[in-house]
Amino acid sequence: MDTIVTITAVSTARDSAEKAIDNAFSEIRKLEQLSNFFSPDSEISKINRNAGISEVKVSPDIIALLEKALYVSEKTAGAFDVTIGPVERLYDFHRRIKPQEDEIRKNLPLVNYKNLIIDRNRSTVFLQKKGMLIDPGGITKGYAADRAADVLREQGIKSGIVAVAGEIRTFGLKPDGKPWKIGIKNPRAKDQEDDIMATIELSDMAISTSGDYERFFIADGKRYHHLLDPRTGHSAGGCKCVSIIAKKGVFTDSFATGIFVLGPEKGMKVLEKLGFDGIIIDSQDEIHMTPKIRGKIEFKKTAEQYHFS
Amino acid sequence: MSLRKLLSSTTSADRILFLLLLLLSFSGILFVREVLPGGRTVQIEVNGRPAYVLPLDKDRALTVEGPLGKTLIEIKDRRVRVTESPCHNKLCIQQGWVRSGTIICLPNRVVITVGDHDKSTTVDATTG
């Protein structure tokens, strides 16, 4: 997945913990091979190659992943969309490349989750328009964290953490009986000293964060970052970071992106409806939080540069 | 008694003593800050297993053996860096000096973390 995966398992026996962790890593590797956007051998690439041509038979994991993706698209009115591929690939944040406006305009009609057709019974996926591309990067890591946690539990591990980059899935309690303590990154950290702005204690929950500081470049005083609005093809401007807390990593990962794109007002409404917890720092440095999170989160001194709305 | 009266009633010996005391207390603060250990450690993991936990404030260079070969690590002036690595991309070396946080060499499976001794301030994972 071209990222760092950390697995922590609590067990009384070292052998069984190591075996469980090995199996969890294998599960993540398997999902990576199925879903890699850049590998021509992945099932996602097969679907993309056959866009507008034919449906493609895929494994149950890809069906489950894409079904979840469509659910999130519907709940966010298209602010999250795995068919973002044709627009996403016009940008290169590493090499500071942004597309011309007419390039975006040409590719934008290809971005629409409603043209992604899943047939669960026959286990097939079809992209209706030629040129459509699925890039599942905004949901795969969370899904992989869930699957790895499932594998650990199937192997008898009672508690642990799976962290696939910033998508974190916790289960059970630490050996000292306390919940897991998760740090939330400061979106405008100046150095590594003020890297974390808050901590939150979680058990049997997942947390993910989407931020405009992860992959970005600044040109003409404007910040171009990887959280693209599927409806405009431009970087979404309403937020600096969004953290979502829910039971499953597949949802925290994807909703963090979707809510970021929706912006603070609409985003908070969607969270309320879903019953998910979340914390947003908007572009004006205001902190928005769902009510339930207030008692659980502990802000560090570094969060003083942001204010409560 | 006003400050002026107080000052006029002191002898020059008093004033020198006063200055000396002032100097001593400030140098005490500096001494504690600069010389005594800052309670920070460098943790080095190789191939998923802890290899070393070292104080950050003792300068040294050391070598660890990963799957690809030897990684050279230097601790100096409360900073840590990788000076040599057998990996192809050398991202770990490019990262340069690190005061806190992590240097990761994925190819040679070396993870260097600068952290606090104090467990209560550390987190189990970070999102973002």
Short mmCIF file of C-alpha atoms in Angstrom, two decimals:
data_model
loop_
_atom_site.label_atom_id
_atom_site.label_comp_id
_atom_site.label_asym_id
_atom_site.label_seq_id
_atom_site.Cartn_x
_atom_site.Cartn_y
_atom_site.Cartn_z
CA MET A 1 0.00 0.00 0.00
CA ASP A 2 3.13 2.10 -0.19
CA THR A 3 2.73 3.12 3.40
CA ILE A 4 3.68 2.19 6.94
CA VAL A 5 1.61 -0.47 8.67
CA THR A 6 1.96 -1.03 12.41
CA ILE A 7 0.26 -3.90 14.18
CA THR A 8 0.17 -4.22 17.96
CA ALA A 9 -1.25 -7.39 19.53
CA VAL A 10 -1.63 -8.14 23.23
CA SER A 11 -1.18 -11.78 24.12
CA THR A 12 0.21 -13.95 26.89
CA ALA A 13 2.21 -16.03 24.41
CA ARG A 14 4.77 -14.51 22.08
CA ASP A 15 4.48 -17.26 19.42
CA SER A 16 0.74 -16.98 19.02
CA ALA A 17 0.94 -13.17 18.88
CA GLU A 18 3.61 -13.30 16.20
CA LYS A 19 1.69 -15.83 14.15
CA ALA A 20 -1.45 -13.71 14.37
CA ILE A 21 0.47 -10.59 13.35
CA ASP A 22 2.03 -12.42 10.38
CA ASN A 23 -1.42 -13.49 9.22
CA ALA A 24 -2.77 -9.97 9.64
CA PHE A 25 0.08 -8.59 7.51
CA SER A 26 -0.62 -11.22 4.84
CA GLU A 27 -4.25 -10.13 4.76
CA ILE A 28 -3.19 -6.51 4.21
CA ARG A 29 -0.75 -7.56 1.47
CA LYS A 30 -3.51 -9.54 -0.24
CA LEU A 31 -5.85 -6.54 -0.20
CA GLU A 32 -3.07 -4.34 -1.52
CA GLN A 33 -2.56 -6.65 -4.48
CA LEU A 34 -6.28 -6.69 -5.26
CA SER A 35 -6.79 -2.96 -5.01
CA ASN A 36 -3.55 -1.26 -6.12
CA PHE A 37 -4.42 1.52 -8.58
CA PHE A 38 -0.94 1.54 -10.09
CA SER A 39 -0.38 -2.19 -10.51
CA PRO A 40 -1.67 -3.53 -13.84
CA ASP A 41 -2.34 -6.92 -12.22
CA SER A 42 -4.78 -5.65 -9.59
CA GLU A 43 -8.51 -6.28 -9.87
CA ILE A 44 -9.09 -2.52 -9.73
CA SER A 45 -6.87 -2.07 -12.81
CA LYS A 46 -8.82 -4.83 -14.59
CA ILE A 47 -12.07 -2.98 -13.87
CA ASN A 48 -10.51 0.29 -15.09
CA ARG A 49 -9.18 -1.27 -18.30
CA ASN A 50 -12.63 -2.59 -19.11
CA ALA A 51 -14.45 0.68 -18.47
CA GLY A 52 -17.21 1.13 -21.06
CA ILE A 53 -16.42 -2.32 -22.47
CA SER A 54 -17.45 -5.08 -20.13
CA GLU A 55 -18.10 -6.06 -16.56
CA VAL A 56 -15.28 -7.72 -14.61
CA LYS A 57 -15.51 -10.60 -12.17
CA VAL A 58 -13.77 -9.70 -8.90
CA SER A 59 -13.22 -11.19 -5.45
CA PRO A 60 -15.68 -10.67 -2.57
CA ASP A 61 -13.30 -8.21 -0.87
CA ILE A 62 -13.42 -5.82 -3.84
CA ILE A 63 -17.22 -6.13 -3.99
CA ALA A 64 -17.46 -5.33 -0.26
CA LEU A 65 -15.00 -2.44 -0.57
CA LEU A 66 -16.78 -0.82 -3.52
CA GLU A 67 -20.22 -1.34 -1.97
CA LYS A 68 -19.03 0.55 1.11
CA ALA A 69 -17.56 3.25 -1.14
CA LEU A 70 -20.92 3.74 -2.88
CA TYR A 71 -22.69 3.95 0.50
CA VAL A 72 -20.31 6.74 1.57
CA SER A 73 -20.79 8.54 -1.77
CA GLU A 74 -24.55 8.52 -1.25
CA LYS A 75 -24.32 9.75 2.35
CA THR A 76 -21.98 12.60 1.34
CA ALA A 77 -23.86 13.55 -1.86
CA GLY A 78 -20.84 12.63 -3.97
CA ALA A 79 -18.25 14.49 -1.89
CA PHE A 80 -16.53 11.14 -1.57
CA ASP A 81 -16.23 9.32 -4.87
CA VAL A 82 -13.89 6.45 -5.77
CA THR A 83 -14.35 7.21 -9.47
CA ILE A 84 -12.23 10.36 -8.93
CA GLY A 85 -9.40 8.64 -10.89
CA PRO A 86 -9.57 10.61 -14.20
CA VAL A 87 -9.21 13.93 -12.32
CA GLU A 88 -6.90 12.69 -9.57
CA ARG A 89 -4.30 11.51 -12.05
CA LEU A 90 -4.02 15.00 -13.58
CA TYR A 91 -2.32 16.16 -10.37
CA ASP A 92 1.14 15.27 -9.16
CA PHE A 93 1.64 16.69 -5.69
CA HIS A 94 5.18 15.41 -5.45
CA ARG A 95 6.27 17.13 -8.65
CA ARG A 96 4.03 20.19 -8.06
CA ILE A 97 1.91 19.63 -11.17
CA LYS A 98 -1.65 20.93 -11.42
CA PRO A 99 -3.86 20.55 -14.48
CA GLN A 100 -5.19 23.24 -16.79
CA GLU A 101 -8.81 24.19 -16.26
CA ASP A 102 -9.93 22.68 -19.60
CA GLU A 103 -8.26 19.37 -18.73
CA ILE A 104 -10.33 19.24 -15.55
CA ARG A 105 -13.47 20.18 -17.46
CA LYS A 106 -12.85 17.41 -19.98
CA ASN A 107 -12.38 14.72 -17.34
CA LEU A 108 -14.98 15.77 -14.78
CA PRO A 109 -17.94 14.09 -16.56
CA LEU A 110 -16.13 10.76 -16.11
CA VAL A 111 -16.27 11.18 -12.33
CA ASN A 112 -19.58 9.84 -11.07
CA TYR A 113 -20.13 7.00 -8.63
CA LYS A 114 -23.59 6.43 -10.11
CA ASN A 115 -21.89 4.97 -13.20
CA LEU A 116 -20.16 2.33 -11.10
CA ILE A 117 -22.37 -0.74 -11.26
CA ILE A 118 -21.92 -3.60 -8.79
CA ASP A 119 -23.64 -6.95 -9.27
CA ARG A 120 -23.25 -8.66 -5.94
CA ASN A 121 -24.85 -11.97 -7.00
CA ARG A 122 -22.55 -12.43 -9.96
CA SER A 123 -19.64 -10.74 -8.17
CA THR A 124 -18.99 -8.34 -11.04
CA VAL A 125 -18.19 -4.64 -11.36
CA PHE A 126 -18.78 -2.46 -14.41
CA LEU A 127 -17.80 1.12 -15.17
CA GLN A 128 -20.38 2.42 -17.62
CA LYS A 129 -18.29 5.06 -19.42
CA LYS A 130 -15.06 4.57 -21.28
CA GLY A 131 -12.24 6.44 -19.57
CA MET A 132 -13.66 6.05 -16.06
CA LEU A 133 -11.12 5.07 -13.40
CA ILE A 134 -11.62 3.82 -9.87
CA ASP A 135 -8.98 5.00 -7.42
CA PRO A 136 -9.87 3.33 -4.12
CA GLY A 137 -7.03 5.08 -2.24
CA GLY A 138 -9.48 6.93 0.00
CA ILE A 139 -11.05 3.81 1.49
CA THR A 140 -8.69 0.81 1.08
CA LYS A 141 -6.43 1.57 4.04
CA GLY A 142 -9.33 1.75 6.47
CA TYR A 143 -10.82 -1.43 5.03
CA ALA A 144 -7.45 -3.17 5.34
CA ALA A 145 -7.15 -2.07 9.00
CA ASP A 146 -10.57 -3.64 9.69
CA ARG A 147 -9.69 -6.89 7.95
CA ALA A 148 -6.35 -7.13 9.77
CA ALA A 149 -8.10 -6.56 13.12
CA ASP A 150 -10.62 -9.30 12.19
CA VAL A 151 -7.77 -11.69 11.45
CA LEU A 152 -6.10 -10.92 14.80
CA ARG A 153 -9.34 -11.62 16.64
CA GLU A 154 -9.99 -14.83 14.72
CA GLN A 155 -6.55 -15.95 15.94
CA GLY A 156 -7.52 -15.37 19.55
CA ILE A 157 -5.94 -11.95 20.12
CA LYS A 158 -8.10 -10.08 22.61
CA SER A 159 -6.75 -6.59 22.13
CA GLY A 160 -4.57 -4.61 19.78
CA ILE A 161 -4.17 -1.82 17.27
CA VAL A 162 -3.82 -1.89 13.53
CA ALA A 163 -2.52 1.35 12.03
CA VAL A 164 -2.39 1.54 8.25
CA ALA A 165 -0.76 4.96 7.87
CA GLY A 166 -3.17 7.24 9.78
CA GLU A 167 -6.15 4.85 9.66
CA ILE A 168 -6.26 3.32 13.10
CA ARG A 169 -8.45 0.47 14.26
CA THR A 170 -8.39 -0.42 17.97
CA PHE A 171 -9.95 -3.34 19.79
CA GLY A 172 -9.99 -4.43 23.43
CA LEU A 173 -8.05 -2.71 26.19
CA LYS A 174 -4.36 -2.28 26.91
CA PRO A 175 -2.71 -4.69 29.36
CA ASP A 176 -3.13 -2.05 32.10
CA GLY A 177 -6.90 -2.09 31.51
CA LYS A 178 -6.97 1.33 29.91
CA PRO A 179 -8.23 2.25 26.44
CA TRP A 180 -5.73 2.95 23.66
CA LYS A 181 -4.44 6.49 23.50
CA ILE A 182 -4.39 7.97 20.01
CA GLY A 183 -2.68 11.21 19.04
CA ILE A 184 -4.23 13.53 16.45
CA LYS A 185 -1.75 15.41 14.31
CA ASN A 186 -1.51 19.18 14.38
CA PRO A 187 -2.37 20.28 10.82
CA ARG A 188 0.06 23.21 11.03
CA ALA A 189 2.92 21.67 12.99
CA LYS A 190 6.06 23.77 12.69
CA ASP A 191 8.44 21.12 13.92
CA GLN A 192 8.23 17.70 15.44
CA GLU A 193 7.75 19.15 18.93
CA ASP A 194 4.21 20.35 18.24
CA ASP A 195 3.34 17.43 16.01
CA ILE A 196 0.32 16.31 18.06
CA MET A 197 -2.50 18.69 18.94
CA ALA A 198 -4.78 16.38 20.91
CA THR A 199 -5.13 12.87 22.27
CA ILE A 200 -8.21 10.70 22.52
CA GLU A 201 -8.81 7.38 24.25
CA LEU A 202 -10.47 4.67 22.20
CA SER A 203 -11.45 1.05 22.55
CA ASP A 204 -13.19 -1.03 19.88
CA MET A 205 -13.31 2.03 17.66
CA ALA A 206 -11.51 3.30 14.59
CA ILE A 207 -10.21 6.79 13.88
CA SER A 208 -8.95 8.38 10.66
CA THR A 209 -7.81 11.84 9.69
CA SER A 210 -7.77 13.66 6.37
CA GLY A 211 -5.64 16.77 6.21
CA ASP A 212 -4.56 19.33 3.63
CA TYR A 213 -0.95 18.94 4.86
CA GLU A 214 -0.43 15.31 3.82
CA ARG A 215 0.21 15.65 0.10
CA PHE A 216 0.29 19.24 -1.12
CA PHE A 217 2.25 22.02 -2.70
CA ILE A 218 1.80 25.78 -2.61
CA ALA A 219 1.78 27.76 -5.87
CA ASP A 220 0.86 31.45 -6.28
CA GLY A 221 -0.02 31.56 -2.59
CA LYS A 222 -2.61 28.84 -3.02
CA ARG A 223 -2.50 25.42 -1.41
CA TYR A 224 -3.05 22.51 -3.80
CA HIS A 225 -3.68 19.32 -1.82
CA HIS A 226 -4.80 15.77 -2.55
CA LEU A 227 -8.33 16.07 -1.12
CA LEU A 228 -10.07 16.86 -4.38
CA ASP A 229 -13.73 17.77 -4.64
CA PRO A 230 -15.18 15.24 -7.14
CA ARG A 231 -17.76 17.83 -8.16
CA THR A 232 -15.25 20.56 -9.15
CA GLY A 233 -11.93 18.77 -9.64
CA HIS A 234 -10.21 21.26 -7.32
CA SER A 235 -8.73 20.88 -3.83
CA ALA A 236 -11.52 21.31 -1.28
CA GLY A 237 -11.14 24.57 0.64
CA GLY A 238 -13.28 24.40 3.78
CA CYS A 239 -11.07 22.52 6.23
CA LYS A 240 -7.51 21.99 7.40
CA CYS A 241 -8.17 18.60 8.91
CA VAL A 242 -11.01 16.24 9.72
CA SER A 243 -10.84 13.29 12.13
CA ILE A 244 -13.67 10.78 12.23
CA ILE A 245 -14.37 8.17 14.91
CA ALA A 246 -16.63 5.19 14.21
CA LYS A 247 -16.69 1.43 14.69
CA LYS A 248 -15.12 0.57 11.35
CA GLY A 249 -11.98 1.89 9.69
CA VAL A 250 -13.56 1.55 6.25
CA PHE A 251 -15.97 4.32 7.26
CA THR A 252 -13.59 6.54 9.24
CA ASP A 253 -11.15 6.54 6.30
CA SER A 254 -13.69 7.39 3.61
CA PHE A 255 -15.91 9.73 5.64
CA ALA A 256 -12.84 11.72 6.77
CA THR A 257 -12.24 12.49 3.09
CA GLY A 258 -15.93 13.06 2.28
CA ILE A 259 -16.56 15.32 5.28
CA PHE A 260 -13.38 17.28 4.51
CA VAL A 261 -14.71 17.94 1.01
CA LEU A 262 -18.19 18.86 2.30
CA GLY A 263 -16.73 21.48 4.66
CA PRO A 264 -17.48 22.14 8.34
CA GLU A 265 -21.20 23.05 8.26
CA LYS A 266 -22.52 20.35 5.95
CA GLY A 267 -19.95 17.92 7.33
CA MET A 268 -21.13 18.29 10.92
CA LYS A 269 -24.73 17.70 9.81
CA VAL A 270 -23.79 14.47 8.06
CA LEU A 271 -21.89 13.27 11.15
CA GLU A 272 -24.90 14.01 13.35
CA LYS A 273 -27.18 11.99 11.07
CA LEU A 274 -24.82 9.03 11.01
CA GLY A 275 -24.13 9.15 14.74
CA PHE A 276 -20.38 9.27 14.10
CA ASP A 277 -18.00 11.35 16.18
CA GLY A 278 -15.73 13.86 14.58
CA ILE A 279 -13.51 16.86 15.01
CA ILE A 280 -12.93 19.43 12.28
CA ILE A 281 -10.50 22.33 12.10
CA ASP A 282 -11.82 24.62 9.40
CA SER A 283 -9.84 26.94 7.17
CA GLN A 284 -10.42 29.80 9.67
CA ASP A 285 -8.79 27.75 12.48
CA GLU A 286 -12.09 27.12 14.24
CA ILE A 287 -12.56 23.77 15.96
CA HIS A 288 -15.88 21.98 15.43
CA MET A 289 -16.71 18.85 17.46
CA THR A 290 -19.62 16.48 17.84
CA PRO A 291 -21.08 16.67 21.40
CA LYS A 292 -20.06 13.18 22.53
CA ILE A 293 -16.38 13.76 21.79
CA ARG A 294 -16.01 16.74 24.14
CA GLY A 295 -15.29 14.78 27.29
CA LYS A 296 -13.03 12.24 25.61
CA ILE A 297 -10.58 14.47 23.83
CA GLU A 298 -7.65 16.15 25.52
CA PHE A 299 -6.13 19.15 23.77
CA LYS A 300 -2.43 19.86 24.01
CA LYS A 301 -0.85 23.28 24.32
CA THR A 302 -0.14 23.14 20.60
CA ALA A 303 -3.89 23.42 19.92
CA GLU A 304 -3.94 26.99 21.28
CA GLN A 305 -3.53 28.37 17.76
CA TYR A 306 -7.06 27.08 17.02
CA HIS A 307 -10.24 28.32 18.66
CA PHE A 308 -13.59 26.82 19.51
CA SER A 309 -16.59 27.86 17.50
CA MET B 1 11.75 51.04 54.07
CA SER B 2 11.97 52.16 50.46
CA LEU B 3 14.16 50.37 47.95
CA ARG B 4 16.49 53.36 47.70
CA LYS B 5 17.02 53.46 51.45
CA LEU B 6 17.57 49.72 51.46
CA LEU B 7 20.19 49.99 48.72
CA SER B 8 22.01 52.89 50.44
CA SER B 9 22.24 50.86 53.62
CA THR B 10 24.07 48.00 51.87
CA THR B 11 27.83 47.79 51.66
CA SER B 12 29.63 46.93 48.44
CA ALA B 13 30.33 43.50 49.91
CA ASP B 14 26.58 43.01 50.30
CA ARG B 15 26.03 43.94 46.69
CA ILE B 16 28.73 41.61 45.43
CA LEU B 17 27.25 38.81 47.49
CA PHE B 18 23.80 39.59 46.08
CA LEU B 19 25.09 39.50 42.51
CA LEU B 20 26.93 36.27 43.16
CA LEU B 21 23.78 34.64 44.54
CA LEU B 22 21.85 35.82 41.52
CA LEU B 23 24.49 34.43 39.17
CA LEU B 24 24.60 31.14 41.02
CA SER B 25 20.86 30.58 40.78
CA PHE B 26 20.81 31.35 37.04
CA SER B 27 23.76 29.11 36.34
CA GLY B 28 21.91 26.42 38.32
CA ILE B 29 18.99 26.67 35.90
CA LEU B 30 21.34 26.53 32.94
CA PHE B 31 23.19 23.59 34.45
CA VAL B 32 20.00 21.58 34.94
CA ARG B 33 18.82 22.40 31.42
CA GLU B 34 22.04 21.71 29.56
CA VAL B 35 23.94 19.10 31.49
CA LEU B 36 21.47 16.84 33.26
CA PRO B 37 19.72 14.23 31.13
CA GLY B 38 16.60 15.47 29.37
CA GLY B 39 14.77 12.21 29.90
CA ARG B 40 14.56 11.53 26.19
CA THR B 41 15.60 8.32 24.52
CA VAL B 42 16.41 6.96 21.10
CA GLN B 43 14.69 3.68 20.43
CA ILE B 44 16.02 1.60 17.57
CA GLU B 45 14.04 -1.25 16.11
CA VAL B 46 15.42 -3.65 13.54
CA ASN B 47 13.22 -6.05 11.60
CA GLY B 48 10.28 -5.41 13.91
CA ARG B 49 12.21 -6.15 17.10
CA PRO B 50 13.57 -3.64 19.61
CA ALA B 51 17.36 -3.47 19.29
CA TYR B 52 18.47 -0.50 21.45
CA VAL B 53 17.13 2.09 23.83
CA LEU B 54 19.76 4.82 24.21
CA PRO B 55 19.84 8.22 25.93
CA LEU B 56 19.55 11.09 23.44
CA ASP B 57 22.08 13.24 25.26
CA LYS B 58 25.08 10.95 24.95
CA ASP B 59 26.89 11.38 21.63
CA ARG B 60 27.75 8.16 19.86
CA ALA B 61 27.71 6.33 16.55
CA LEU B 62 26.51 2.79 16.16
CA THR B 63 25.77 0.17 13.54
CA VAL B 64 22.75 -2.09 13.27
CA GLU B 65 22.38 -5.02 10.91
CA GLY B 66 19.16 -5.17 8.86
CA PRO B 67 18.10 -7.60 6.11
CA LEU B 68 20.03 -5.60 3.46
CA GLY B 69 23.11 -4.88 5.55
CA LYS B 70 24.53 -2.33 7.92
CA THR B 71 22.81 0.94 8.83
CA LEU B 72 25.01 3.55 10.52
CA ILE B 73 23.31 5.76 13.09
CA GLU B 74 24.76 8.84 14.75
CA ILE B 75 23.53 10.51 17.94
CA LYS B 76 24.97 13.98 18.52
CA ASP B 77 23.87 17.19 20.25
CA ARG B 78 20.54 15.57 21.21
CA ARG B 79 19.76 14.75 17.63
CA VAL B 80 19.90 11.55 15.67
CA ARG B 81 20.49 10.75 12.02
CA VAL B 82 21.31 7.92 9.65
CA THR B 83 24.73 8.38 8.04
CA GLU B 84 24.99 5.23 5.95
CA SER B 85 22.40 2.76 4.72
CA PRO B 86 22.35 -0.11 2.22
CA CYS B 87 18.87 0.84 0.95
CA HIS B 88 18.47 2.09 -2.62
CA ASN B 89 16.40 5.23 -2.04
CA LYS B 90 18.42 6.62 0.94
CA LEU B 91 15.31 8.39 2.21
CA CYS B 92 16.48 7.69 5.76
CA ILE B 93 19.72 9.59 5.15
CA GLN B 94 17.94 12.43 3.36
CA GLN B 95 15.76 12.97 6.40
CA GLY B 96 18.84 14.33 8.17
CA TRP B 97 18.94 15.24 11.85
CA VAL B 98 15.85 14.50 13.91
CA ARG B 99 15.17 15.90 17.41
CA SER B 100 11.90 14.10 17.97
CA GLY B 101 9.77 11.84 15.88
CA THR B 102 10.81 8.93 13.73
CA ILE B 103 13.27 7.96 11.03
CA ILE B 104 12.13 4.91 9.12
CA CYS B 105 14.15 2.89 6.63
CA LEU B 106 11.59 0.52 5.12
CA PRO B 107 14.00 -1.38 2.84
CA ASN B 108 16.42 -2.24 5.64
CA ARG B 109 13.62 -2.50 8.23
CA VAL B 110 15.18 0.01 10.65
CA VAL B 111 12.95 2.28 12.76
CA ILE B 112 14.53 4.97 14.93
CA THR B 113 12.23 6.79 17.33
CA VAL B 114 13.10 9.71 19.57
CA GLY B 115 10.66 9.78 22.45
CA ASP B 116 10.06 10.67 26.06
CA HIS B 117 10.90 8.41 28.94
CA ASP B 118 7.64 9.45 30.47
CA LYS B 119 5.10 6.94 29.20
CA SER B 120 2.09 9.07 30.17
CA THR B 121 2.83 11.58 27.41
CA THR B 122 3.29 9.02 24.66
CA VAL B 123 0.50 7.76 22.49
CA ASP B 124 -0.18 4.26 21.18
CA ALA B 125 -0.76 5.44 17.61
CA THR B 126 -1.14 8.69 15.69
CA THR B 127 -3.75 9.64 13.11
CA GLY B 128 -3.32 12.27 10.43
#
